[in-house]
């Protein structure tokens, strides 16, 4: 996810004994060999079409209902939403059922699970079958000139309260990372990421984007060891950040792409299996008006035993 996506969403209103750790059962269910989903933002133009600045149609969208059927035909078992294309919860549920898919999560702006909004947000999501609500950027960073230490202390309190409030309605909340969560440091040198997950309740879930973590120079495996059993989902992607790269991510299973920052998948999968990651959520933005990126991505994950 790049900054444009963060702005978009901001505008939208290990195994065995570790399983006994406090909060494990509260947030995530341990399982192995997680299933494969797709973040629908990856094919947003395929769904909704694309227009130029003058409003001329460049790509005609197939619509959400057809896109869900097409995604299922590729072998995906679930989807993660980022916007609903004007559909109500009842319609979304019917579309998912018709396509044979389930919702494994959604991306929203942080204020969607603020105290005054959490009931409405959870009610909407539960009606179409989703109980995992993730914020990937919108509202998670301090404003210009705002003190990071003070902001993070308030953010931790916000997420802890949101997790408690959402649990009343049967939902979970969590945070999705980019690179800033690792690069931003508090006055004592603690990273945003570590302060957040050290101080939030285990009920606050961690949706790690392993592409962005790798791109930040960090080891995705280490994050599951430090903050175990908090991750129902992860974002499966590789990011291209090299010189001359015009898009932010590479396609899984296609090595040697210029500028790509490869993820050590063969080392990662045993860690995520032990941690209990349930869903590998493909995110690709290189071909967002076709299915060309998400097709090889699922083929790659299937070749690695994901289902």
mmCIF file of C-alpha atoms in Angstrom:
data_model
loop_
_atom_site.group_PDB
_atom_site.id
_atom_site.type_symbol
_atom_site.label_atom_id
_atom_site.label_comp_id
_atom_site.label_asym_id
_atom_site.label_seq_id
_atom_site.Cartn_x
_atom_site.Cartn_y
_atom_site.Cartn_z
ATOM 1 C CA UNK A 1 0.000 0.000 0.000
ATOM 2 C CA UNK A 2 1.350 3.373 -0.895
ATOM 3 C CA UNK A 3 0.574 6.777 0.496
ATOM 4 C CA UNK A 4 -2.294 7.314 -1.923
ATOM 5 C CA UNK A 5 -3.984 4.263 -0.503
ATOM 6 C CA UNK A 6 -3.416 5.484 3.021
ATOM 7 C CA UNK A 7 -5.029 8.771 2.099
ATOM 8 C CA UNK A 8 -7.886 6.907 0.421
ATOM 9 C CA UNK A 9 -8.579 4.856 3.484
ATOM 10 C CA UNK A 10 -8.138 7.823 5.765
ATOM 11 C CA UNK A 11 -10.907 9.457 3.835
ATOM 12 C CA UNK A 12 -13.241 6.507 4.319
ATOM 13 C CA UNK A 13 -15.176 7.374 7.255
ATOM 14 C CA UNK A 14 4.394 -19.255 18.594
ATOM 15 C CA UNK A 15 2.752 -23.197 19.262
ATOM 16 C CA UNK A 16 2.052 -25.496 22.237
ATOM 17 C CA UNK A 17 2.504 -23.699 25.552
ATOM 18 C CA UNK A 18 2.314 -20.368 23.870
ATOM 19 C CA UNK A 19 -1.349 -21.061 23.180
ATOM 20 C CA UNK A 20 -1.951 -20.618 26.882
ATOM 21 C CA UNK A 21 -0.618 -17.086 26.803
ATOM 22 C CA UNK A 22 -3.102 -14.478 28.014
ATOM 23 C CA UNK A 23 -5.108 -13.069 25.170
ATOM 24 C CA UNK A 24 -4.364 -15.821 22.689
ATOM 25 C CA UNK A 25 -7.905 -17.133 22.477
ATOM 26 C CA UNK A 26 -9.261 -13.620 22.682
ATOM 27 C CA UNK A 27 -7.762 -12.420 19.432
ATOM 28 C CA UNK A 28 -6.827 -15.192 17.072
ATOM 29 C CA UNK A 29 -7.451 -18.893 16.549
ATOM 30 C CA UNK A 30 -4.388 -21.042 15.956
ATOM 31 C CA UNK A 31 -4.357 -23.067 12.770
ATOM 32 C CA UNK A 32 -1.829 -24.196 10.198
ATOM 33 C CA UNK A 33 -1.517 -23.706 6.475
ATOM 34 C CA UNK A 34 -3.755 -20.672 6.236
ATOM 35 C CA UNK A 35 -6.122 -19.943 3.390
ATOM 36 C CA UNK A 36 -5.631 -17.386 0.623
ATOM 37 C CA UNK A 37 -7.615 -14.193 0.260
ATOM 38 C CA UNK A 38 -7.230 -11.079 -1.837
ATOM 39 C CA UNK A 39 -7.370 -7.458 -0.747
ATOM 40 C CA UNK A 40 -9.963 -6.074 -3.144
ATOM 41 C CA UNK A 41 -8.213 -2.728 -3.334
ATOM 42 C CA UNK A 42 -5.711 -4.603 -5.527
ATOM 43 C CA UNK A 43 -8.298 -4.785 -8.325
ATOM 44 C CA UNK A 44 -10.223 -1.607 -7.607
ATOM 45 C CA UNK A 45 -10.272 -0.477 -11.238
ATOM 46 C CA UNK A 46 -11.230 -3.948 -12.403
ATOM 47 C CA UNK A 47 -14.229 -3.653 -10.108
ATOM 48 C CA UNK A 48 -15.213 -0.028 -10.391
ATOM 49 C CA UNK A 49 -13.546 1.165 -13.584
ATOM 50 C CA UNK A 50 -11.187 4.063 -14.103
ATOM 51 C CA UNK A 51 -11.653 7.582 -15.419
ATOM 52 C CA UNK A 52 -9.234 10.290 -16.425
ATOM 53 C CA UNK A 53 -9.179 13.767 -14.872
ATOM 54 C CA UNK A 54 -11.830 14.932 -17.292
ATOM 55 C CA UNK A 55 -14.157 12.103 -16.320
ATOM 56 C CA UNK A 56 -13.675 10.095 -19.507
ATOM 57 C CA UNK A 57 -13.939 6.366 -18.903
ATOM 58 C CA UNK A 58 -10.610 4.617 -19.420
ATOM 59 C CA UNK A 59 -11.480 1.205 -18.002
ATOM 60 C CA UNK A 60 -14.989 -0.156 -17.604
ATOM 61 C CA UNK A 61 -15.412 -1.987 -14.326
ATOM 62 C CA UNK A 62 -17.098 -5.373 -14.145
ATOM 63 C CA UNK A 63 -18.803 -4.557 -10.848
ATOM 64 C CA UNK A 64 -18.288 -6.085 -7.434
ATOM 65 C CA UNK A 65 -20.568 -9.091 -7.877
ATOM 66 C CA UNK A 66 -18.791 -10.263 -11.050
ATOM 67 C CA UNK A 67 -15.356 -9.498 -9.632
ATOM 68 C CA UNK A 68 -16.057 -11.688 -6.615
ATOM 69 C CA UNK A 69 -17.008 -14.571 -8.912
ATOM 70 C CA UNK A 70 -13.845 -14.010 -10.956
ATOM 71 C CA UNK A 71 -11.707 -13.972 -7.822
ATOM 72 C CA UNK A 72 -13.294 -17.217 -6.650
ATOM 73 C CA UNK A 73 -12.649 -18.784 -10.054
ATOM 74 C CA UNK A 74 -8.935 -18.148 -9.541
ATOM 75 C CA UNK A 75 -9.084 -20.196 -6.353
ATOM 76 C CA UNK A 76 -9.287 -17.515 -3.702
ATOM 77 C CA UNK A 77 -11.315 -18.468 -0.639
ATOM 78 C CA UNK A 78 -11.790 -15.048 0.885
ATOM 79 C CA UNK A 79 -11.590 -11.318 0.361
ATOM 80 C CA UNK A 80 -10.605 -8.324 2.411
ATOM 81 C CA UNK A 81 -12.565 -5.181 1.728
ATOM 82 C CA UNK A 82 -11.395 -1.573 1.460
ATOM 83 C CA UNK A 83 -14.605 0.223 0.593
ATOM 84 C CA UNK A 84 -17.916 -1.325 -0.410
ATOM 85 C CA UNK A 85 -18.763 0.280 -3.777
ATOM 86 C CA UNK A 86 -22.013 1.664 -2.453
ATOM 87 C CA UNK A 87 -23.428 -1.676 -1.332
ATOM 88 C CA UNK A 88 -25.217 -2.291 1.943
ATOM 89 C CA UNK A 89 -24.329 -5.194 4.226
ATOM 90 C CA UNK A 90 -27.183 -7.419 3.055
ATOM 91 C CA UNK A 91 -26.122 -7.042 -0.572
ATOM 92 C CA UNK A 92 -22.483 -7.711 0.271
ATOM 93 C CA UNK A 93 -23.434 -10.904 2.089
ATOM 94 C CA UNK A 94 -25.510 -12.074 -0.868
ATOM 95 C CA UNK A 95 -22.658 -11.358 -3.292
ATOM 96 C CA UNK A 96 -20.150 -13.235 -1.144
ATOM 97 C CA UNK A 97 -22.467 -16.221 -0.756
ATOM 98 C CA UNK A 98 -23.183 -16.292 -4.474
ATOM 99 C CA UNK A 99 -19.465 -16.339 -5.255
ATOM 100 C CA UNK A 100 -18.670 -18.916 -2.558
ATOM 101 C CA UNK A 101 -16.365 -16.531 -0.718
ATOM 102 C CA UNK A 102 -16.062 -15.285 2.843
ATOM 103 C CA UNK A 103 -14.848 -11.975 4.198
ATOM 104 C CA UNK A 104 -11.641 -12.282 6.199
ATOM 105 C CA UNK A 105 -11.387 -8.603 7.101
ATOM 106 C CA UNK A 106 -11.837 -5.020 6.067
ATOM 107 C CA UNK A 107 -9.743 -1.854 6.002
ATOM 108 C CA UNK A 108 -11.191 1.335 7.411
ATOM 109 C CA UNK A 109 -10.086 4.657 8.807
ATOM 110 C CA UNK A 110 -9.260 4.625 12.507
ATOM 111 C CA UNK A 111 -12.233 6.742 13.522
ATOM 112 C CA UNK A 112 -14.573 4.029 12.265
ATOM 113 C CA UNK A 113 -13.946 2.246 15.558
ATOM 114 C CA UNK A 114 -13.896 5.343 17.738
ATOM 115 C CA UNK A 115 -16.318 5.103 20.683
ATOM 116 C CA UNK A 116 -19.067 7.006 18.895
ATOM 117 C CA UNK A 117 -18.778 4.870 15.732
ATOM 118 C CA UNK A 118 -17.779 1.382 16.848
ATOM 119 C CA UNK A 119 -21.316 0.039 17.266
ATOM 120 C CA UNK A 120 -22.347 1.108 13.772
ATOM 121 C CA UNK A 121 -19.104 -0.190 12.230
ATOM 122 C CA UNK A 122 -19.321 -3.568 13.934
ATOM 123 C CA UNK A 123 -23.002 -3.971 13.145
ATOM 124 C CA UNK A 124 -22.380 -3.337 9.453
ATOM 125 C CA UNK A 125 -19.483 -5.773 9.317
ATOM 126 C CA UNK A 126 -21.144 -8.559 11.241
ATOM 127 C CA UNK A 127 -24.151 -8.385 8.930
ATOM 128 C CA UNK A 128 -22.047 -9.364 5.916
ATOM 129 C CA UNK A 129 -20.011 -11.910 7.886
ATOM 130 C CA UNK A 130 -16.836 -10.071 8.843
ATOM 131 C CA UNK A 131 -15.465 -9.610 12.358
ATOM 132 C CA UNK A 132 -11.939 -8.273 11.718
ATOM 133 C CA UNK A 133 -11.598 -4.505 11.273
ATOM 134 C CA UNK A 134 -8.136 -3.189 10.436
ATOM 135 C CA UNK A 135 -6.796 0.335 10.050
ATOM 136 C CA UNK A 136 -3.892 0.619 7.571
ATOM 137 C CA UNK A 137 -2.877 4.219 8.014
ATOM 138 C CA UNK A 138 -5.704 6.689 8.170
ATOM 139 C CA UNK A 139 -5.344 8.429 11.548
ATOM 140 C CA UNK A 140 -2.472 6.279 12.778
ATOM 141 C CA UNK A 141 0.245 8.904 12.376
ATOM 142 C CA UNK A 142 0.817 12.238 14.109
ATOM 143 C CA UNK A 143 0.159 15.470 12.313
ATOM 144 C CA UNK A 144 2.843 17.924 11.322
ATOM 145 C CA UNK A 145 4.659 19.190 14.388
ATOM 146 C CA UNK A 146 2.867 16.776 16.713
ATOM 147 C CA UNK A 147 5.018 15.021 19.312
ATOM 148 C CA UNK A 148 5.352 11.339 18.441
ATOM 149 C CA UNK A 149 5.689 10.138 22.028
ATOM 150 C CA UNK A 150 2.514 11.866 23.136
ATOM 151 C CA UNK A 151 0.648 10.755 20.017
ATOM 152 C CA UNK A 152 1.601 7.089 20.448
ATOM 153 C CA UNK A 153 0.518 7.052 24.083
ATOM 154 C CA UNK A 154 -2.884 8.336 23.039
ATOM 155 C CA UNK A 155 -2.994 5.916 20.100
ATOM 156 C CA UNK A 156 -2.333 2.943 22.362
ATOM 157 C CA UNK A 157 -5.137 4.034 24.670
ATOM 158 C CA UNK A 158 -7.426 4.469 21.664
ATOM 159 C CA UNK A 159 -6.761 0.967 20.298
ATOM 160 C CA UNK A 160 -7.034 -0.679 23.710
ATOM 161 C CA UNK A 161 -10.426 0.936 24.242
ATOM 162 C CA UNK A 162 -11.508 0.113 20.678
ATOM 163 C CA UNK A 163 -10.595 -3.551 21.128
ATOM 164 C CA UNK A 164 -12.662 -3.772 24.302
ATOM 165 C CA UNK A 165 -15.597 -1.954 22.732
ATOM 166 C CA UNK A 166 -15.527 -3.992 19.513
ATOM 167 C CA UNK A 167 -15.378 -7.258 21.443
ATOM 168 C CA UNK A 168 -18.820 -6.478 22.875
ATOM 169 C CA UNK A 169 -20.186 -6.779 19.327
ATOM 170 C CA UNK A 170 -18.108 -9.842 18.427
ATOM 171 C CA UNK A 171 -15.449 -7.954 16.463
ATOM 172 C CA UNK A 172 -11.693 -7.472 16.612
ATOM 173 C CA UNK A 173 -9.632 -4.449 15.620
ATOM 174 C CA UNK A 174 -6.027 -4.128 14.569
ATOM 175 C CA UNK A 175 -3.296 -2.200 12.803
ATOM 176 C CA UNK A 176 -1.684 -2.744 9.401
ATOM 177 C CA UNK A 177 1.833 -1.467 8.794
ATOM 178 C CA UNK A 178 3.801 0.336 6.120
ATOM 179 C CA UNK A 179 7.441 1.367 6.652
ATOM 180 C CA UNK A 180 6.833 4.358 8.911
ATOM 181 C CA UNK A 181 5.897 2.191 11.875
ATOM 182 C CA UNK A 182 9.473 0.897 11.884
ATOM 183 C CA UNK A 183 11.302 4.052 10.859
ATOM 184 C CA UNK A 184 9.611 6.486 13.251
ATOM 185 C CA UNK A 185 11.415 6.487 16.604
ATOM 186 C CA UNK A 186 10.440 7.840 19.980
ATOM 187 C CA UNK A 187 12.788 9.958 22.060
ATOM 188 C CA UNK A 188 14.289 6.875 23.740
ATOM 189 C CA UNK A 189 14.871 5.189 20.366
ATOM 190 C CA UNK A 190 11.918 2.806 20.556
ATOM 191 C CA UNK A 191 10.232 2.340 17.212
ATOM 192 C CA UNK A 192 6.584 3.201 16.721
ATOM 193 C CA UNK A 193 5.943 -0.489 15.945
ATOM 194 C CA UNK A 194 7.510 -1.866 19.116
ATOM 195 C CA UNK A 195 5.972 0.719 21.407
ATOM 196 C CA UNK A 196 2.537 0.080 19.928
ATOM 197 C CA UNK A 197 2.555 -3.701 20.198
ATOM 198 C CA UNK A 198 4.343 -3.784 23.554
ATOM 199 C CA UNK A 199 1.696 -1.573 25.077
ATOM 200 C CA UNK A 200 -1.539 -2.604 23.399
ATOM 201 C CA UNK A 201 -3.629 -5.473 24.678
ATOM 202 C CA UNK A 202 -3.263 -8.874 22.963
ATOM 203 C CA UNK A 203 -6.814 -8.204 21.802
ATOM 204 C CA UNK A 204 -5.389 -5.625 19.373
ATOM 205 C CA UNK A 205 -4.504 -7.637 16.288
ATOM 206 C CA UNK A 206 -1.427 -7.282 14.102
ATOM 207 C CA UNK A 207 -1.884 -7.419 10.350
ATOM 208 C CA UNK A 208 1.683 -7.413 9.167
ATOM 209 C CA UNK A 209 2.379 -6.396 5.600
ATOM 210 C CA UNK A 210 5.466 -8.531 5.156
ATOM 211 C CA UNK A 211 6.432 -6.649 2.007
ATOM 212 C CA UNK A 212 6.548 -3.299 3.761
ATOM 213 C CA UNK A 213 8.283 -4.810 6.803
ATOM 214 C CA UNK A 214 11.013 -6.243 4.586
ATOM 215 C CA UNK A 215 11.256 -2.988 2.699
ATOM 216 C CA UNK A 216 11.800 -1.203 6.028
ATOM 217 C CA UNK A 217 14.837 -3.409 6.620
ATOM 218 C CA UNK A 218 13.162 -5.518 9.309
ATOM 219 C CA UNK A 219 12.619 -9.272 9.570
ATOM 220 C CA UNK A 220 8.916 -10.225 9.289
ATOM 221 C CA UNK A 221 9.583 -13.496 11.131
ATOM 222 C CA UNK A 222 10.843 -11.660 14.174
ATOM 223 C CA UNK A 223 7.606 -9.730 14.542
ATOM 224 C CA UNK A 224 5.601 -12.935 15.038
ATOM 225 C CA UNK A 225 8.111 -14.113 17.629
ATOM 226 C CA UNK A 226 7.961 -10.837 19.527
ATOM 227 C CA UNK A 227 4.173 -10.450 19.327
ATOM 228 C CA UNK A 228 2.785 -13.974 18.954
ATOM 229 C CA UNK A 229 -0.733 -15.115 18.185
ATOM 230 C CA UNK A 230 -2.131 -11.709 17.356
ATOM 231 C CA UNK A 231 -2.334 -12.153 13.586
ATOM 232 C CA UNK A 232 -5.431 -13.629 11.969
ATOM 233 C CA UNK A 233 -4.224 -12.182 8.647
ATOM 234 C CA UNK A 234 -1.054 -11.021 6.946
ATOM 235 C CA UNK A 235 -0.571 -9.138 3.718
ATOM 236 C CA UNK A 236 1.346 -11.240 1.211
ATOM 237 C CA UNK A 237 3.231 -8.948 -1.108
ATOM 238 C CA UNK A 238 6.665 -7.874 -2.221
ATOM 239 C CA UNK A 239 7.545 -4.241 -2.654
ATOM 240 C CA UNK A 240 9.615 -2.739 -5.436
ATOM 241 C CA UNK A 241 11.465 0.253 -4.099
ATOM 242 C CA UNK A 242 14.567 0.282 -6.290
ATOM 243 C CA UNK A 243 15.777 2.984 -8.639
ATOM 244 C CA UNK A 244 13.506 3.384 -11.631
ATOM 245 C CA UNK A 245 10.624 1.427 -10.145
ATOM 246 C CA UNK A 246 7.377 3.171 -10.905
ATOM 247 C CA UNK A 247 5.067 0.868 -8.988
ATOM 248 C CA UNK A 248 5.212 0.030 -5.321
ATOM 249 C CA UNK A 249 5.001 -3.742 -5.432
ATOM 250 C CA UNK A 250 6.229 -6.792 -7.276
ATOM 251 C CA UNK A 251 4.234 -9.898 -8.129
ATOM 252 C CA UNK A 252 4.715 -12.959 -5.934
ATOM 253 C CA UNK A 253 6.545 -15.818 -7.542
ATOM 254 C CA UNK A 254 8.257 -13.728 -10.212
ATOM 255 C CA UNK A 255 11.868 -13.335 -9.039
ATOM 256 C CA UNK A 256 14.310 -10.900 -10.513
ATOM 257 C CA UNK A 257 11.898 -8.015 -10.925
ATOM 258 C CA UNK A 258 13.807 -4.728 -11.014
ATOM 259 C CA UNK A 259 13.916 -3.062 -7.640
ATOM 260 C CA UNK A 260 11.966 -5.772 -5.822
ATOM 261 C CA UNK A 261 12.652 -6.362 -2.152
ATOM 262 C CA UNK A 262 12.112 -10.130 -1.867
ATOM 263 C CA UNK A 263 10.486 -11.710 1.159
ATOM 264 C CA UNK A 264 12.132 -14.850 2.585
ATOM 265 C CA UNK A 265 8.975 -16.912 2.136
ATOM 266 C CA UNK A 266 10.483 -20.334 2.843
ATOM 267 C CA UNK A 267 11.727 -19.060 6.190
ATOM 268 C CA UNK A 268 8.517 -17.162 6.908
ATOM 269 C CA UNK A 269 5.913 -19.886 6.377
ATOM 270 C CA UNK A 270 6.984 -22.161 9.288
ATOM 271 C CA UNK A 271 6.824 -19.134 11.565
ATOM 272 C CA UNK A 272 3.377 -18.057 10.431
ATOM 273 C CA UNK A 273 2.091 -21.634 10.630
ATOM 274 C CA UNK A 274 3.293 -21.881 14.226
ATOM 275 C CA UNK A 275 1.815 -18.495 15.008
ATOM 276 C CA UNK A 276 -1.598 -19.460 13.680
ATOM 277 C CA UNK A 277 -2.011 -17.035 10.781
ATOM 278 C CA UNK A 278 -5.356 -17.910 9.226
ATOM 279 C CA UNK A 279 -5.323 -15.880 6.017
ATOM 280 C CA UNK A 280 -2.643 -14.865 3.523
ATOM 281 C CA UNK A 281 -4.098 -11.768 1.928
ATOM 282 C CA UNK A 282 -2.627 -11.060 -1.493
ATOM 283 C CA UNK A 283 -2.126 -7.406 -2.221
ATOM 284 C CA UNK A 284 -0.946 -6.260 -5.634
ATOM 285 C CA UNK A 285 -1.300 -2.842 -7.164
ATOM 286 C CA UNK A 286 0.787 -3.204 -10.297
ATOM 287 C CA UNK A 287 -2.179 -4.269 -12.487
ATOM 288 C CA UNK A 288 -5.140 -2.974 -10.570
ATOM 289 C CA UNK A 289 -7.403 -2.909 -13.643
ATOM 290 C CA UNK A 290 -6.891 -6.604 -14.475
ATOM 291 C CA UNK A 291 -6.437 -9.922 -12.681
ATOM 292 C CA UNK A 292 -2.887 -10.288 -14.010
ATOM 293 C CA UNK A 293 -1.153 -9.667 -10.685
ATOM 294 C CA UNK A 294 -3.362 -11.628 -8.345
ATOM 295 C CA UNK A 295 -3.327 -14.753 -10.555
ATOM 296 C CA UNK A 296 0.416 -15.578 -10.220
ATOM 297 C CA UNK A 297 0.309 -14.527 -6.578
ATOM 298 C CA UNK A 298 -2.225 -17.211 -5.658
ATOM 299 C CA UNK A 299 -0.389 -19.755 -7.787
ATOM 300 C CA UNK A 300 2.789 -18.985 -5.852
ATOM 301 C CA UNK A 301 1.106 -19.293 -2.463
ATOM 302 C CA UNK A 302 -0.560 -22.563 -3.467
ATOM 303 C CA UNK A 303 2.820 -23.914 -4.542
ATOM 304 C CA UNK A 304 3.950 -23.239 -0.981
ATOM 305 C CA UNK A 305 1.136 -25.246 0.544
ATOM 306 C CA UNK A 306 -1.248 -22.421 1.334
ATOM 307 C CA UNK A 307 -4.870 -23.072 0.518
#
